[in-house]
Short mmCIF file of C-alpha atoms in Angstrom, two decimals:
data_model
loop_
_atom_site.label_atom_id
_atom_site.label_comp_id
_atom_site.label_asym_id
_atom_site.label_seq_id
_atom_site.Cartn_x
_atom_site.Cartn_y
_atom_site.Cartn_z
CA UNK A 1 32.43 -3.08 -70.12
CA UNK A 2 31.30 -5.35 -67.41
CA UNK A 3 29.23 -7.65 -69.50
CA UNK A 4 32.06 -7.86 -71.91
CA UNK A 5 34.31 -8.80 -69.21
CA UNK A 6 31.96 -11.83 -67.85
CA UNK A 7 31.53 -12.84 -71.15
CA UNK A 8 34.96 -13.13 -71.10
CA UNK A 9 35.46 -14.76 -67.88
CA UNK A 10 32.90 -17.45 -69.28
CA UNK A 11 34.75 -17.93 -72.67
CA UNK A 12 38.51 -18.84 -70.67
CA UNK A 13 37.15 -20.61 -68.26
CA UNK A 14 38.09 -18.41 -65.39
CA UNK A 15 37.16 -18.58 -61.72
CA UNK A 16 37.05 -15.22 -61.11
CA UNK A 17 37.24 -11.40 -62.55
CA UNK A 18 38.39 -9.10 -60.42
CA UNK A 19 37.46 -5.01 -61.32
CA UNK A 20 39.45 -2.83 -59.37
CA UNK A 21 39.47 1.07 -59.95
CA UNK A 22 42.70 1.98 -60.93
CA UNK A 23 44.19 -1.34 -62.78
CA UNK A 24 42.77 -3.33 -65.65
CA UNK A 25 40.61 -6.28 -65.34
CA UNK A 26 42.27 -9.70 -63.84
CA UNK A 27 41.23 -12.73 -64.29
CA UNK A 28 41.54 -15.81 -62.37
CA UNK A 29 42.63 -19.08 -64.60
CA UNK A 30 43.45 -22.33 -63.39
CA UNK A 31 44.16 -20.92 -60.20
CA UNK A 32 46.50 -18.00 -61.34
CA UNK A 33 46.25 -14.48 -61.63
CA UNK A 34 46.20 -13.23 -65.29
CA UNK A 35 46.07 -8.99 -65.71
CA UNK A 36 44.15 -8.01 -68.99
CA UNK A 37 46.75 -5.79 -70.49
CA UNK A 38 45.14 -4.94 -73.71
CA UNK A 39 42.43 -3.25 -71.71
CA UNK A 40 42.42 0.21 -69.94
CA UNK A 41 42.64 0.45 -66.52
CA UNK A 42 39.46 0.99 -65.09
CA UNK A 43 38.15 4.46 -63.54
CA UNK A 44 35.61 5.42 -61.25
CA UNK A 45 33.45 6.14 -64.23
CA UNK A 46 33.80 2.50 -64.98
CA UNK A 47 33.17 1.34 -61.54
CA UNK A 48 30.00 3.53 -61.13
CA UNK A 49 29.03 2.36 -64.42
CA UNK A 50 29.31 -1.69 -63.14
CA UNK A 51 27.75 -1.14 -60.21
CA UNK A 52 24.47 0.90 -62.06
CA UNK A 53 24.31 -2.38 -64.66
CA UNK A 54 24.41 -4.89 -61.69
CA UNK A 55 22.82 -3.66 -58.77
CA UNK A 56 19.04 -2.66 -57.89
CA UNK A 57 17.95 0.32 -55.96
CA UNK A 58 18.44 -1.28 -52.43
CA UNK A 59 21.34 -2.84 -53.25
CA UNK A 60 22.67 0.47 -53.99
CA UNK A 61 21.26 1.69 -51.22
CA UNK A 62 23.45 -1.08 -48.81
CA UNK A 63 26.64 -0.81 -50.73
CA UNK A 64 26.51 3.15 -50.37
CA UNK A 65 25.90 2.59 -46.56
CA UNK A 66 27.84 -0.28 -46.01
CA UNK A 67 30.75 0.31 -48.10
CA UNK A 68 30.62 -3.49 -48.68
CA UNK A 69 28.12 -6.16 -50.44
CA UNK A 70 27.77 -9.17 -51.20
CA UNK A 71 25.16 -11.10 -53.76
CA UNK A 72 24.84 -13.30 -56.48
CA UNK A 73 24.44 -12.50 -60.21
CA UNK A 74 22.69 -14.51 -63.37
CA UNK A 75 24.47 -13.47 -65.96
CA UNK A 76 24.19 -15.47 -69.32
CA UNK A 77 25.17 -18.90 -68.90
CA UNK A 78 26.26 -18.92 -65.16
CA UNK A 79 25.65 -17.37 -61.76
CA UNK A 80 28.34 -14.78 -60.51
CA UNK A 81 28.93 -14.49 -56.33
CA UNK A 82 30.06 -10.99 -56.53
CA UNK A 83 32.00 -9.36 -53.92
CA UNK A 84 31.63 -5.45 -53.51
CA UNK A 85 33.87 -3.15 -50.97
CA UNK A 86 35.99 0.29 -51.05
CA UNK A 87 39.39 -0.27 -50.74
CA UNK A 88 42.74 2.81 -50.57
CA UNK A 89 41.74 3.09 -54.40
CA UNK A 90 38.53 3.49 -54.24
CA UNK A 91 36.00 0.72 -55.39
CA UNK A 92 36.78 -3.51 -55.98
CA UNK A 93 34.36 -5.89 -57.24
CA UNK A 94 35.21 -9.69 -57.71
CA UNK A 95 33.03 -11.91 -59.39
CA UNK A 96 33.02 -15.63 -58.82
CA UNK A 97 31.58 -17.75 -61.54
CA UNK A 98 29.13 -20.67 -60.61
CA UNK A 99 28.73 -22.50 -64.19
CA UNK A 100 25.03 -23.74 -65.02
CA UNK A 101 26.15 -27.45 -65.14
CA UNK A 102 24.52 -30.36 -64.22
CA UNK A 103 25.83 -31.45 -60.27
CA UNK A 104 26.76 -35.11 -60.25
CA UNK A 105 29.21 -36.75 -58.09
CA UNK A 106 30.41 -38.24 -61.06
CA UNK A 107 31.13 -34.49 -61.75
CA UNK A 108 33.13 -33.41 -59.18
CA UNK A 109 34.60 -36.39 -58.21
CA UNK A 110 33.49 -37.13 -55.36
CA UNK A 111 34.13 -40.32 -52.88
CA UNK A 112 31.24 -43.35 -52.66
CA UNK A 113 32.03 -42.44 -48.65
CA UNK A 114 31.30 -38.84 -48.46
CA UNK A 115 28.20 -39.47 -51.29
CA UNK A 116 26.56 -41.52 -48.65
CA UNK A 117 26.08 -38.72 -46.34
CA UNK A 118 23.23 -37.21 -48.26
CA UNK A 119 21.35 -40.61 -48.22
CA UNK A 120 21.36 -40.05 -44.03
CA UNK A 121 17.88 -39.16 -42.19
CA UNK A 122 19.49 -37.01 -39.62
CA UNK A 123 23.09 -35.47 -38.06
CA UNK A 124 25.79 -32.99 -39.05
CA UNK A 125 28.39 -33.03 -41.66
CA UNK A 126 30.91 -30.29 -42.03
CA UNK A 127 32.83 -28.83 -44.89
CA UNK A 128 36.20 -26.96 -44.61
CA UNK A 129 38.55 -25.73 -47.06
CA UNK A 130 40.29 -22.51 -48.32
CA UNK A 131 38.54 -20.25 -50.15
CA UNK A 132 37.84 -21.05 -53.67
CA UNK A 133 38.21 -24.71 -53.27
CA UNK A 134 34.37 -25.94 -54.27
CA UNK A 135 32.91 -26.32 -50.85
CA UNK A 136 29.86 -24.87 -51.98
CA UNK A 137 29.96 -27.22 -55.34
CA UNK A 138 30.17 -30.15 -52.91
CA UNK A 139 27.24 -28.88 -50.87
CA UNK A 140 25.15 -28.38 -54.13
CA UNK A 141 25.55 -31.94 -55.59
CA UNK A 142 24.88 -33.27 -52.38
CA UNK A 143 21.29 -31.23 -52.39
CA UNK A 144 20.89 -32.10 -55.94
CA UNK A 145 21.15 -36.21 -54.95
CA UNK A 146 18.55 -35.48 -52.51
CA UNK A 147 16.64 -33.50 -54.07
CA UNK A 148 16.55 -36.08 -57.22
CA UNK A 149 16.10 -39.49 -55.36
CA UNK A 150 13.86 -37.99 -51.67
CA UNK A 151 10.64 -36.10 -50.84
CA UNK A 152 12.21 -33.37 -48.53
CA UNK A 153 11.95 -30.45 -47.35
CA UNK A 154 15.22 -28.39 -47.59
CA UNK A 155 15.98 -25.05 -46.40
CA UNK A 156 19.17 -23.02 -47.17
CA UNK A 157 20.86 -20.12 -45.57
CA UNK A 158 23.16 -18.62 -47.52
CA UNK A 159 24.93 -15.23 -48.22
CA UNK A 160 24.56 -15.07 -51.19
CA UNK A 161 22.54 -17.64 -52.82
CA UNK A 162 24.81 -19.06 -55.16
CA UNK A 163 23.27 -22.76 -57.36
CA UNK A 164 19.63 -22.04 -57.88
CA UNK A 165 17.64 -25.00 -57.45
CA UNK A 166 14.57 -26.28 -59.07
CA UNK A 167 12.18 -28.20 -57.37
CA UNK A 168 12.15 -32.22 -58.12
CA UNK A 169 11.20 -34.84 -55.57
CA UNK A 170 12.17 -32.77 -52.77
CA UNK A 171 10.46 -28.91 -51.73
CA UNK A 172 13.83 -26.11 -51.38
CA UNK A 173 13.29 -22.75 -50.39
CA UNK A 174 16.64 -20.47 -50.37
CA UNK A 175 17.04 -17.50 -47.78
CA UNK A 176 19.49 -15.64 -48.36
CA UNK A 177 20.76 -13.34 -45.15
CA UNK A 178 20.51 -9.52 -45.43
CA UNK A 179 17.54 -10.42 -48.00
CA UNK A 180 15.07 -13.05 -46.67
CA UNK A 181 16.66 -13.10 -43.20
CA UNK A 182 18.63 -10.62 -41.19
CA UNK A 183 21.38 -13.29 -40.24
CA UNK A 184 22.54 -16.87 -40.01
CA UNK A 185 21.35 -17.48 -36.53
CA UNK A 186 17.64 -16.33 -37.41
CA UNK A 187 17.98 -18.10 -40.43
CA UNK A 188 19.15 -21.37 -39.02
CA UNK A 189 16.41 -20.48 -35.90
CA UNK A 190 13.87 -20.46 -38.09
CA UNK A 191 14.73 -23.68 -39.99
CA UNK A 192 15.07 -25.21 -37.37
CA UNK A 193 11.37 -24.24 -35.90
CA UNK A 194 9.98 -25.58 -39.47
CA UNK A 195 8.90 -28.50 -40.86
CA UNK A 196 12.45 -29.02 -42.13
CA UNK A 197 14.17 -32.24 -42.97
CA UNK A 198 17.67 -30.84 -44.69
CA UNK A 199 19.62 -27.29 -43.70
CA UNK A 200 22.05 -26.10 -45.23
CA UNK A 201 24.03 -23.12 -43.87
CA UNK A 202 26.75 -21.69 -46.12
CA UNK A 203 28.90 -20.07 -43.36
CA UNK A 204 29.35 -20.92 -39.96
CA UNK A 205 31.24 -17.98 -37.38
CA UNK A 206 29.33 -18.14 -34.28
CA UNK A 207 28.65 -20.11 -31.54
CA UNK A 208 25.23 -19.48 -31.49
CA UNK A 209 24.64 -20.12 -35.45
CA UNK A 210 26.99 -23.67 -33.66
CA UNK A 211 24.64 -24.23 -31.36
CA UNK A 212 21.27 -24.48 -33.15
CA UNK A 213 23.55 -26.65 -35.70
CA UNK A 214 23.48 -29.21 -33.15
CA UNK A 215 20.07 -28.56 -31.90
CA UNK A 216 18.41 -29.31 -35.17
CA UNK A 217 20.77 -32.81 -35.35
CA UNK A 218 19.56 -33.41 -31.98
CA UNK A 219 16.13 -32.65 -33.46
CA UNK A 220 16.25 -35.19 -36.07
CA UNK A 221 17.36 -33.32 -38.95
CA UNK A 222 19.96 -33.56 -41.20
CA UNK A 223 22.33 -30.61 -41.80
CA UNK A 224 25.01 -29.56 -44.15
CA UNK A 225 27.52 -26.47 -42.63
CA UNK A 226 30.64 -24.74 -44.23
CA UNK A 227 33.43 -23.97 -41.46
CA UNK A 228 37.02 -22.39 -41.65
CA UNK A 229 39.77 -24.89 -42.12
CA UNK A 230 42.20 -27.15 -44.03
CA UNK A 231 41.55 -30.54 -42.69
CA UNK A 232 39.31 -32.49 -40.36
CA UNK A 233 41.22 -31.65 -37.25
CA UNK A 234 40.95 -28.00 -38.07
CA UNK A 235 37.28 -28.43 -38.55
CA UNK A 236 36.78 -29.80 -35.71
CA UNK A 237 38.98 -27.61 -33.61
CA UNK A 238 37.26 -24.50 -34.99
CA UNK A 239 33.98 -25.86 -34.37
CA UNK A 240 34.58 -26.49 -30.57
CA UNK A 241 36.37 -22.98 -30.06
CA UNK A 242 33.55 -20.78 -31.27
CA UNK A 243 32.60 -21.33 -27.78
CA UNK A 244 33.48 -20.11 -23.93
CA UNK A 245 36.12 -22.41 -22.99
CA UNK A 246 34.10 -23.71 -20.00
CA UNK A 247 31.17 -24.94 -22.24
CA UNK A 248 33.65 -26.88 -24.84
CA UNK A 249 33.64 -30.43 -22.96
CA UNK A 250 30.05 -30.19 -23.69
CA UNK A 251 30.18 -29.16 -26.93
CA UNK A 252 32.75 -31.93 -27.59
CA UNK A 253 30.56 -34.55 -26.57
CA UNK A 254 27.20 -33.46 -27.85
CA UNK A 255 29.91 -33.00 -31.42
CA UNK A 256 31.35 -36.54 -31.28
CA UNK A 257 27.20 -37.81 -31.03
CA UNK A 258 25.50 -36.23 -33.29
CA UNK A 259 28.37 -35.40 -36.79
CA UNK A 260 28.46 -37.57 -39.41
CA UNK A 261 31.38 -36.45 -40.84
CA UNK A 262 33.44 -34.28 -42.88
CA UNK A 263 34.51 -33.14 -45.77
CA UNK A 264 37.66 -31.39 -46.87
CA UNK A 265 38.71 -30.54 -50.06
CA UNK A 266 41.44 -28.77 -52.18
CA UNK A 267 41.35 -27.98 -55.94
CA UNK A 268 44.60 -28.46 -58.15
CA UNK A 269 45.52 -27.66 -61.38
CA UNK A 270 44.96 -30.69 -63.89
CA UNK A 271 48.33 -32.32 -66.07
CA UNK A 272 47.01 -32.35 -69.48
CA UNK A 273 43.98 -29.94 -69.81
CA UNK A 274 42.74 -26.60 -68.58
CA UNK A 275 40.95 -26.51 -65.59
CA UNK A 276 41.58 -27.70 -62.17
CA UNK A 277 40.52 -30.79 -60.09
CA UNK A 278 39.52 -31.59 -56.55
CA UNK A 279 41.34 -33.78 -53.74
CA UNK A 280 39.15 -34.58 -50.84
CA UNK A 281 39.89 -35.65 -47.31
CA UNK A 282 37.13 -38.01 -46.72
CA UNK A 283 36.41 -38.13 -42.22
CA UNK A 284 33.73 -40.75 -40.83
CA UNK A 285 33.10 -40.19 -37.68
CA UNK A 286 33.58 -43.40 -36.41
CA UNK A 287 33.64 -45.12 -32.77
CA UNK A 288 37.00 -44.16 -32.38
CA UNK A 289 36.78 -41.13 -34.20
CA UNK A 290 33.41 -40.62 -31.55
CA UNK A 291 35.72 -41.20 -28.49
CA UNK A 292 38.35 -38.63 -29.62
CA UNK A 293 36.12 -36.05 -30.20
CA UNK A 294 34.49 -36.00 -27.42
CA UNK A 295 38.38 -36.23 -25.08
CA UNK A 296 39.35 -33.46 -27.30
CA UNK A 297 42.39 -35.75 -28.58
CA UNK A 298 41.69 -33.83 -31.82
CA UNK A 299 45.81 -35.01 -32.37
CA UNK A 300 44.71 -38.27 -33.14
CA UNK A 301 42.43 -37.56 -35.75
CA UNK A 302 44.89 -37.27 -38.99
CA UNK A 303 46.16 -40.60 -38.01
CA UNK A 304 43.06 -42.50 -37.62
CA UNK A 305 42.15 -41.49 -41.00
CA UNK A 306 45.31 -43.12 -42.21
CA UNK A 307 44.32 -45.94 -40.55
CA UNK A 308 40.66 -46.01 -41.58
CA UNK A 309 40.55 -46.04 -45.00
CA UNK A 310 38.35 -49.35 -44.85
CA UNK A 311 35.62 -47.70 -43.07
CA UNK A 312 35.75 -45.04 -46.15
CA UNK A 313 38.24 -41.99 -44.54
CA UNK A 314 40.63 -40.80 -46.81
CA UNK A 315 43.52 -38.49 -46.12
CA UNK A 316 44.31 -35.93 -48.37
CA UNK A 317 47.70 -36.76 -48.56
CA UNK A 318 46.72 -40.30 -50.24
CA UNK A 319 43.92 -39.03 -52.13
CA UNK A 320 46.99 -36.31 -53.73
CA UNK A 321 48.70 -39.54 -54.18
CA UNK A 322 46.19 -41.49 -56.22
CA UNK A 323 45.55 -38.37 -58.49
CA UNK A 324 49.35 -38.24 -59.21
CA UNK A 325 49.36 -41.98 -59.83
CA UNK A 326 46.69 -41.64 -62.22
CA UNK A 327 48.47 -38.91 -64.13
CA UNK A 328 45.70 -36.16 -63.40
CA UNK A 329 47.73 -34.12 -61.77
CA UNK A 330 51.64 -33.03 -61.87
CA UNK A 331 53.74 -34.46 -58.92
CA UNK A 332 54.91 -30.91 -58.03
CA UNK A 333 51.07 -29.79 -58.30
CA UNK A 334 50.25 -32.60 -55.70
CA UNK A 335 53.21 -31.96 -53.41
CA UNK A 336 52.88 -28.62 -53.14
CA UNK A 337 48.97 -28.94 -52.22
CA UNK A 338 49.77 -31.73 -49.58
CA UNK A 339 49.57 -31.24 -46.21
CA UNK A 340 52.57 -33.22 -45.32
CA UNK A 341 54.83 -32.31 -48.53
CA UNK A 342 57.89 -34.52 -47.43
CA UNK A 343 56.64 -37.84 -46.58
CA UNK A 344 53.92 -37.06 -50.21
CA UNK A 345 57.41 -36.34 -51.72
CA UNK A 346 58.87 -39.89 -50.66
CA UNK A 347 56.06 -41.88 -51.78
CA UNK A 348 56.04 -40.36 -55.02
CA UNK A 349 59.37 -40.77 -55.40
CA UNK A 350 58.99 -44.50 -54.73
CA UNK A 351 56.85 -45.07 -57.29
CA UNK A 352 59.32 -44.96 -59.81
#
C-alpha cells in the first residue's frame, strides 16, 4: 500500500501523504488537505506493514523506543522526509516529498539580492518561515550555486538529510544527527573544528547550537541556519532570545557584525496552474540595519526594509504585490498570505 500511495503522491503533485491508523490516506495538494476516500482506512496491520517496507533494523529499533522518528526516504523519483510518532490512535507517518529536480534560482525564484549571499567568503545568513514553505529548497540551491561555480568544502547538519548532493567543484559531506552525529551542537562543533568553508545547519533551537553559529562566522566561515519565524524581525528576535537575558546585548552585537542577512519566505498557491509559488522577504543587513541590531530596536527593522529596497531588501508585503501584479497569483491568495493584509488590500485595490 505504501508504495502505491507515494507513487501517488508523485503522480498529483502533492506535498505531502499523511498515513494515519484509523482514517484513509490524505494528501497534501497545493497547500490543501485532500482525504483519499476510495481507499480503506488504514489499520495497524497497514501501519506495521509501512513501517517493515521503510525502515531498517535500527530504525526500528529507535521508533519502538522512541515512539517518534524522523528520516529521509528515496523512493522512485524523489526523496521523502518522513515523519514517524504514536498518536491517541495509535501510529502517524507523514511523508514530505523532495522532487529530484535540478536547483536553480531561476527555479525557485529567487531574488539577484539573496542569490548573492552564496557568492560570500564568510558570515551568517538565516532562514525563517512556517513549516512547509521551501526553506530547505532555498538552502539547497544556494549549496548547489556553490557547489557548481567554488572549490569548497561544505558540511551539513541536518535531521534528516533531505537533497542529496553530488560532488562538483566543491567537496560536501552530509551528517545527519541521531545517525552520523548525536546532535546539532556536536555536529556544528565539529564543523566548526574542520577544515570547513560552508555549514549548513537545518534547525537551529539552542543557544549553544547559536553560539558556535557565530563562532564559526567569527572564524571565517560562511554559514547557512534555519530558525523559527515569519519575518526578519522574528528571526532575529528568536535568535537573540535563545539566550540568558543578561548575555543578549552581547549576542546582539556580535549578531549585527557578523549576519549577512536573511531570508524569509512563504509559498502560495499559483492563478492559472497547479502548484504553488514562493514570496520572499529579502533582509541585508545593512549599516543601519547593523546599528539596530545590535540596540535591539528590532521595531525598526520591517520599516527599513521598506525603505531599502535599493540596497536589495524586499518586504514581503511588496514582493505579494508584484506576484499579484504579474497575475501569478490571485489577489485574495496574496492578501491572505501578507503580513499586513489591509494596507496589501489598498494597494491592490489601487491598481485598478
Amino acid at each position: 500500500m505504501i508504495f502505491e500511495l507515494l507513487n501517488l503522491c508523485i503522480e498529483k503533485n502533492a506535498s505531502d501523504l499523511h498515513f494515519k491508523t484509523g482514517y484513509p490516506p490524505i494528501l497534501r495538494i497545493d497547500g490543501n488537505m485532500q482525504q483519499l476516500m476510495n481507499m480503506p482506512k488504514i489499520t495497524k496491520k497497514d501501519f506495521e506493514s509501512m513501517l517493515d517496507e521503510i525502515l531498517d533494523d535500527s530504525q526500528k529499533t529507535t521508533f519502538v523506543k522512541n515512539q517518534r522518528l524522523d528520516f529521509g526516504y528515496s523512493f522512485n523519483e524523489a526523496r521523502f522526509r518522513v515523519n514517524l510518532f504514536k498518536d491517541l490512535h495509535g501510529g502517524n507517518a507523514g511523508f514530505r516529498i523532495i522532487p529530484f529536480k535540478q536547483l536553480t534560482f531561476d527555479y525557485i525564484g529567487l531574488p539577484v539580492s539573496a542569490q548573492k549571499f552564496a557568492d560570500k567568503r564568510n558570515g551568517l545568513v538565516l532562514v525563517t518561515g512556517n513549516s512547509g514553505s521551501g526553506k530547505s529548497t532555498t538552502l539547497s540551491t544556494l549549496l548547489t550555486y556553490i557547489n557548481s561555480k567554488y572549490k569548497k568544502n561544505i558540511i551539513t547538519i541536518e535531521n534528516p538529510i533531505e537533497y542529496i548532493f553530488d560532488d562538483d567543484k566543491s567537496l560536501i559531506s552530509q551528517r545527519q544527527v541521531g545517525v552520523d552525529c548525536e546532535s546539532f551542537e556536536e555536529g556544528i562543533a565539529d564543523a566548526l573544528q574542520s577544515d570547513s568553508d560552508v555549514i549548513f545547519i537545518s534547525e537551529l533551537i539552542s543557544a549553544k547550537e547559536a553560539e558556535l553559529c557565530l563562532q564559526a562566522a567569527e572564524s571565517g566561515k560562511l554559514i547557512f541556519a534555519i530558525i523559527q519565524g515569519n519575518s526578519s524581525k522574528q528571526a532575529l528576535d528568536r535568535f537573540i532570545k535563545l539566550f540568558p537575558k543578561y548575555t543578549q546585548n552581547q549576542i546582539a552585537s556580535r549578531l549585527a557584525k557578523h549576519l549577512l542577512g536573511i531570508i524569509t519566505q512563504t509559498l502560495i498557491a499559483k492563478k492559472s496552474e497547479t502548484g504553488r509559488i514562493a514570496a520572499y522577504e529579502i533582509y541585508i543587513n545593512s549599516l543601519n540595519g547593523k546599528k539596530i541590531i545590535a540596540e535591539k530596536k528590532l521595531q525598526l527593522i520591517p520599516s527599513l526594509i521598506d525603505s531599502a529596497s535599493s540596497e536589495g531588501m524586499i518586504s514581503l508585503d511588496n514582493y505579494i504585490i508584484k506576484l499579484t501584479k504579474t497575475g501569478k497569483i490571485t489577489k485574495e491568495e496574496g492578501i491572505a498570505k501578507a503580513s499586513n493584509r489591509s494596507i496589501v488590500k489598498q494597494k491592490l485595490e489601487a491598481l485598478k
